[in-house]
XYZ file of C-alpha atoms in Angstrom:
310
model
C -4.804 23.048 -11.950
C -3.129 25.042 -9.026
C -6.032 25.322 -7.109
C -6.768 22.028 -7.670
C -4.024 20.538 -6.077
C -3.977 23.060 -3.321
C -7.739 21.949 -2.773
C -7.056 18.344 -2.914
C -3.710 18.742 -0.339
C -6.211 20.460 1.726
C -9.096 17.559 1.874
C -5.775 15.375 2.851
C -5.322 17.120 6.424
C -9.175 15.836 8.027
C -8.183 12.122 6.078
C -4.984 12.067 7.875
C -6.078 13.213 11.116
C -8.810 10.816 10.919
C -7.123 7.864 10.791
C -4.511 9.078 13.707
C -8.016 9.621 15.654
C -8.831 6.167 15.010
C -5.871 4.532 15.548
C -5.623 6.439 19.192
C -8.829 5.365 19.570
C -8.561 1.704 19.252
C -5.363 1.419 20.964
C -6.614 3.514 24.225
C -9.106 1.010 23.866
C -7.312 -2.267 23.922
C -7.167 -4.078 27.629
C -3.859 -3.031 29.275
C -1.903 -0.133 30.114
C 1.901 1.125 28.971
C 3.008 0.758 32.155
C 2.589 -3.118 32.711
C 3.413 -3.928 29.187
C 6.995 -1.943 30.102
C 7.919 -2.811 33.282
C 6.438 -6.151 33.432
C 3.784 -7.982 35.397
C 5.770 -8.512 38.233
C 7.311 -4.756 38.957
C 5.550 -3.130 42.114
C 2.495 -1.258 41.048
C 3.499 1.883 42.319
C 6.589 1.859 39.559
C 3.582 1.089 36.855
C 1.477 3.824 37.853
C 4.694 6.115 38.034
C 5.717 5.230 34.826
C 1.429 5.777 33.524
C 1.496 9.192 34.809
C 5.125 9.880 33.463
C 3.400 8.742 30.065
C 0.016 10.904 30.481
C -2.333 7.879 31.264
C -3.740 9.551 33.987
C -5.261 12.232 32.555
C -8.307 12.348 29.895
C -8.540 10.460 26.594
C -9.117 13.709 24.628
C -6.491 15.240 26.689
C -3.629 12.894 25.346
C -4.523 13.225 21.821
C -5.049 16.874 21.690
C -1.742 17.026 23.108
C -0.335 14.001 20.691
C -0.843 16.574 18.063
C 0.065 19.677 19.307
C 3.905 18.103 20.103
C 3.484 16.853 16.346
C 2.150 20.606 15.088
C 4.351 22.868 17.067
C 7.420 20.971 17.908
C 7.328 17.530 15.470
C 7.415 15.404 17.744
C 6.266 12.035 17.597
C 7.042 11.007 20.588
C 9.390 8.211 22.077
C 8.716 4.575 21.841
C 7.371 3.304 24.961
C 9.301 -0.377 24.099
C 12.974 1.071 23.407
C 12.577 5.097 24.659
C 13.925 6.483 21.759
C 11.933 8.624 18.835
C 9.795 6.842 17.275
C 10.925 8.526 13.693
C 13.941 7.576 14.309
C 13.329 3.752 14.340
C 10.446 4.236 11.713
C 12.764 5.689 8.829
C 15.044 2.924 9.542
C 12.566 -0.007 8.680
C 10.356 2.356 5.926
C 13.039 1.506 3.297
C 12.770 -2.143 3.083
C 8.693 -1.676 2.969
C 9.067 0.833 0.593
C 10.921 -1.178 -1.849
C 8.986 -3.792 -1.249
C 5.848 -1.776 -2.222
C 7.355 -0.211 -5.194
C 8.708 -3.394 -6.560
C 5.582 -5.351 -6.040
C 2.990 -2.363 -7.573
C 6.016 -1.936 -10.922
C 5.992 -5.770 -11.430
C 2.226 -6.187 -10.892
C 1.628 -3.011 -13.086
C 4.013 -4.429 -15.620
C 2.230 -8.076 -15.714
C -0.662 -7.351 -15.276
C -1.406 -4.390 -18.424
C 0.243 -6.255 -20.826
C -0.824 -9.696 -20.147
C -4.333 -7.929 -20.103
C -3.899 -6.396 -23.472
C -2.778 -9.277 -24.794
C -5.830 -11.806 -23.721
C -8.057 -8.613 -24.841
C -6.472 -8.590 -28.449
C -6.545 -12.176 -28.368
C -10.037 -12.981 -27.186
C -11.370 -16.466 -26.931
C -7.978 -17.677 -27.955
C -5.929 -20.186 -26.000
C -3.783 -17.419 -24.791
C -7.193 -15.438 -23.390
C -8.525 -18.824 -21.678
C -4.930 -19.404 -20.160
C -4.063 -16.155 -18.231
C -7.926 -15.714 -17.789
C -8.017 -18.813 -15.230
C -4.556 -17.739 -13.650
C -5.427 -14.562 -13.196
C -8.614 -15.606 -11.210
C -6.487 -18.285 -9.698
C -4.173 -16.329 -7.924
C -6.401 -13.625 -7.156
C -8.619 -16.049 -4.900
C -5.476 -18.101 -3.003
C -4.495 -16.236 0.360
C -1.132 -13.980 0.066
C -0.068 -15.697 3.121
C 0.270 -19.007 1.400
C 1.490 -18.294 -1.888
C 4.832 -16.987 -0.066
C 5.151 -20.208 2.245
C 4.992 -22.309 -1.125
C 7.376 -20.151 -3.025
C 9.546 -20.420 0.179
C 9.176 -24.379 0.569
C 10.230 -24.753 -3.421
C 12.868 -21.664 -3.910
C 14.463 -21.437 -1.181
C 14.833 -25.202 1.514
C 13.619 -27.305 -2.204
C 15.863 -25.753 -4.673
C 17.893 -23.254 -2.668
C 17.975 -20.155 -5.572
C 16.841 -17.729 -3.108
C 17.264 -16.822 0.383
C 14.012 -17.184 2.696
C 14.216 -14.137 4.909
C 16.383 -11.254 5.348
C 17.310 -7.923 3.286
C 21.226 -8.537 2.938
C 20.628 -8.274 -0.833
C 18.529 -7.658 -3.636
C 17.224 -10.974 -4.065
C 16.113 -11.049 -0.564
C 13.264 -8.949 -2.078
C 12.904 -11.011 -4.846
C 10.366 -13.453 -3.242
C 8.316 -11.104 -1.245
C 7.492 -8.993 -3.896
C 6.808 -12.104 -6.474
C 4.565 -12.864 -3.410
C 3.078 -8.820 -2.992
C 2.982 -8.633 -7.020
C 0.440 -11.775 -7.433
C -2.688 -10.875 -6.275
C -2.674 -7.041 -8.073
C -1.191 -8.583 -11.317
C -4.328 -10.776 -11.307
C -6.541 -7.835 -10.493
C -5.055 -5.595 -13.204
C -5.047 -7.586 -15.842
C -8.563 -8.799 -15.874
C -9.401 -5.285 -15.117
C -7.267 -4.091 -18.687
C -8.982 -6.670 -20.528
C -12.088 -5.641 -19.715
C -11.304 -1.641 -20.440
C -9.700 -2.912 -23.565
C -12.671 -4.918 -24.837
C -14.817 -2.163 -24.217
C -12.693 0.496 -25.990
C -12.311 -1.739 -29.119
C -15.893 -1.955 -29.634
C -16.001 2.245 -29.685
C -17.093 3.654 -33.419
C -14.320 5.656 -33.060
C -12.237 2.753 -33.132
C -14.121 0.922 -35.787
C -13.555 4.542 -37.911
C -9.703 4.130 -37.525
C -9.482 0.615 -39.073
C -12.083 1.471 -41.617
C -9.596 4.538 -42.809
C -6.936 1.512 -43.376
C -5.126 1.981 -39.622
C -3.133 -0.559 -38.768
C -4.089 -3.329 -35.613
C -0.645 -1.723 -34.172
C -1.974 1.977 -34.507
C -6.122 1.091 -33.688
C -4.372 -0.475 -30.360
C -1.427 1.652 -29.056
C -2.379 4.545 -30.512
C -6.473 5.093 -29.593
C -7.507 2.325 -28.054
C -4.926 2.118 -24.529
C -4.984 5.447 -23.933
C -8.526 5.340 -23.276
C -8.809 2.300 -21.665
C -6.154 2.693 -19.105
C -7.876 5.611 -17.483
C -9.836 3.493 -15.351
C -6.668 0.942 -14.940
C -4.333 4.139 -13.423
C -7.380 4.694 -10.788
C -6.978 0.828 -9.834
C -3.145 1.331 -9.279
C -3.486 3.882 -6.564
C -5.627 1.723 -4.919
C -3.268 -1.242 -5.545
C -0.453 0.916 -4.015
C -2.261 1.445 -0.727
C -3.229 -2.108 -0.736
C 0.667 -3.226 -1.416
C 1.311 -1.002 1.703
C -1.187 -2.746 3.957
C -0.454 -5.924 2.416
C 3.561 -5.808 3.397
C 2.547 -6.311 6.878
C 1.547 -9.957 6.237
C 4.675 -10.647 3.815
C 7.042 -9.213 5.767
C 5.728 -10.969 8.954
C 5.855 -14.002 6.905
C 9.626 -14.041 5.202
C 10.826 -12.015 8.297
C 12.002 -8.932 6.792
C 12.904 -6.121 9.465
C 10.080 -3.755 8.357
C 7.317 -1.552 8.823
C 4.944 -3.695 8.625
C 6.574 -6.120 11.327
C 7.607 -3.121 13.398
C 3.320 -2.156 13.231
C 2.818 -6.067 14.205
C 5.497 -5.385 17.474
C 3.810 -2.246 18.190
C 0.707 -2.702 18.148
C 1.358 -6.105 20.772
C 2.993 -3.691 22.935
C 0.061 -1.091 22.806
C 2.972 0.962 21.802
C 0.771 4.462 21.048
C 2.823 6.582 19.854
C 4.545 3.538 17.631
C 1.542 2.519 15.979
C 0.018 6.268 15.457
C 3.456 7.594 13.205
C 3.589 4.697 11.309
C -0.124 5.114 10.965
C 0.424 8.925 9.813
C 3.510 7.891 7.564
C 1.065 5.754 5.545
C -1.868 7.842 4.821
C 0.756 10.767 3.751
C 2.390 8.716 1.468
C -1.306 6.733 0.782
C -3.057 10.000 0.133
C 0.007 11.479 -2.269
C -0.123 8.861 -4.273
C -3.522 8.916 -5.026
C -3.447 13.132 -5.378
C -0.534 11.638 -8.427
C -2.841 9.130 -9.954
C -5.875 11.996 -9.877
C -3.298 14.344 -11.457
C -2.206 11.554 -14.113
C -5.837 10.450 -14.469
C -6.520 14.528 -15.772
C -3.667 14.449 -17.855
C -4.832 11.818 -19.979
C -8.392 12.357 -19.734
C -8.580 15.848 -22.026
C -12.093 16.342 -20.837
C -11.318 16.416 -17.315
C -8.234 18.331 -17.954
C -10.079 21.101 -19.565
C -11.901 21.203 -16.582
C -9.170 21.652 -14.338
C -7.130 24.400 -15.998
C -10.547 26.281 -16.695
């Protein structure tokens, strides 16, 4: 299991250094320079191509970004933000918390909703109940994210005024935004777990355990969810990553001072070294939590587990 961790923390390193690649890429790529996007278009041009050497724009693509990582390998540095000149970290970690939260709250809530109300409509099959949160759950996994937050805005918050619109003074700043993150995975869970669970209760196995007098409780909880989560916990780590991409839209949208905003900002700015360490921050965190859900995924699946600790 050792090596298998070490092996999959390994395959993490060309993933992560891919999508900093990329992301250099595209924004060295993008019409504009540093220098005019800083100083403005009506400083002298000599100040702008001053400030573009100061940066390193004069010198080769490949150049820059070999020496973008060896300031993050030898010295970790990530550079200063060409908007505000300070590190880039520095303003980062001070935004990652509200998107963080965000993401957590949205992926536990959507995790929550959407297993059991999946279980439920599986158990339940053909009833009312299975019809019911089978059409909501395709209803809310078609309407935009976008728009589901405006309307939950326009009837929370300036109809009824329970909850604030925008912000992060309090806890039910969040409360919105992640109803809003939450919707769209819930939907996608759950019609994922009822179709895992509808497959598993079919199994002989599972026909065995009621025919030796098992209770409905015991056939479910007990042999049928263990098996038919295992490809539910794969979709989760996905869902994650997608709750991380997907705060950039609902944060833009309520106005919440986060990452996802502060990627928006940056990436307007053709802010490089902005953009490419919030980049990096995501697909470490993106690629440790799936390395957790591969880990979990072998810890309930005993065939793959033997595998690992052989």
């Amino acid at each position: 299991m050792y090596r298998y961790v070490l092996r999959r923390l390994l395959l993490t390193i060309p993933v992560i250094l891919g999508a900093i690649f990329l992301v250099f890429t595209i924004m060295s790529l993008t019409p504009g320079d540093p220098g005019t996007l800083i100083l403005g278009m009506t400083a002298d041009k000599e100040d702008i191509e001053a400030l573009n050497r100061e940066l390193g724009y004069d010198k080769p693509f490949l150049v820059r970004f070999f020496n973008y990582l060896a300031d993050i390998i030898f010295r970790f540095d990530f550079g200063d933000s060409y908007r505000t000149r300070t590190p880039v970290f520095q303003e980062i970690f001070q935004r990652f918390p509200n998107t963080f939260y965000l993401a957590v709250g949205s992926m536990a809530l959507s995790s929550i909703l959407g297993i059991s109300l999946g279980i439920l409509s599986a158990v339940r099959q053909y009833s009312f109940i299975d019809t019911f949160f089978t059409v909501m759950a395709m209803f809310f996994a078609a309407i935009p994210g976008f728009w589901l937050g405006l309307m939950l805005m326009l009837v929370f918050s300036l109809r009824l005024g329970w909850l604030p619109s925008s912000g992060v003074d309090s806890w039910r700043c969040f409360i919105l935004p992640t109803a809003t993150l939450s919707a769209g995975g819930a939907a996608g869970l759950m019609r994922l777990t009822r179709s895992t669970m509808l497959e598993t209760i079919r199994q002989d196995y599972i026909r065995t355990a009621r025919a030796k007098g098992a209770s409905e409780t015991t056939v479910i909880w007990k042999h049928a969810l263990k098996n038919a989560l295992l490809p539910v916990i794969t979709s989760m780590g996905m869902s994650f990553g997608a709750s991380l991409g997907g705060a950039i839209i609902i944060e833009t949208v309520f106005g919440m001072p986060g990452l996802g905003t502060y990627i928006v900002t940056s990436i307007r700015q053709k802010d490089v070294p902005a953009v490419s360490a919030a980049t990096l921050l995501l697909s470490v965190l993106f690629c440790l939590i799936m390395l957790v859900v591969d880990l979990l995924y072998a810890f309930l699946n005993p065939r793959i587990k033997a595998r690992y600790t052989s």
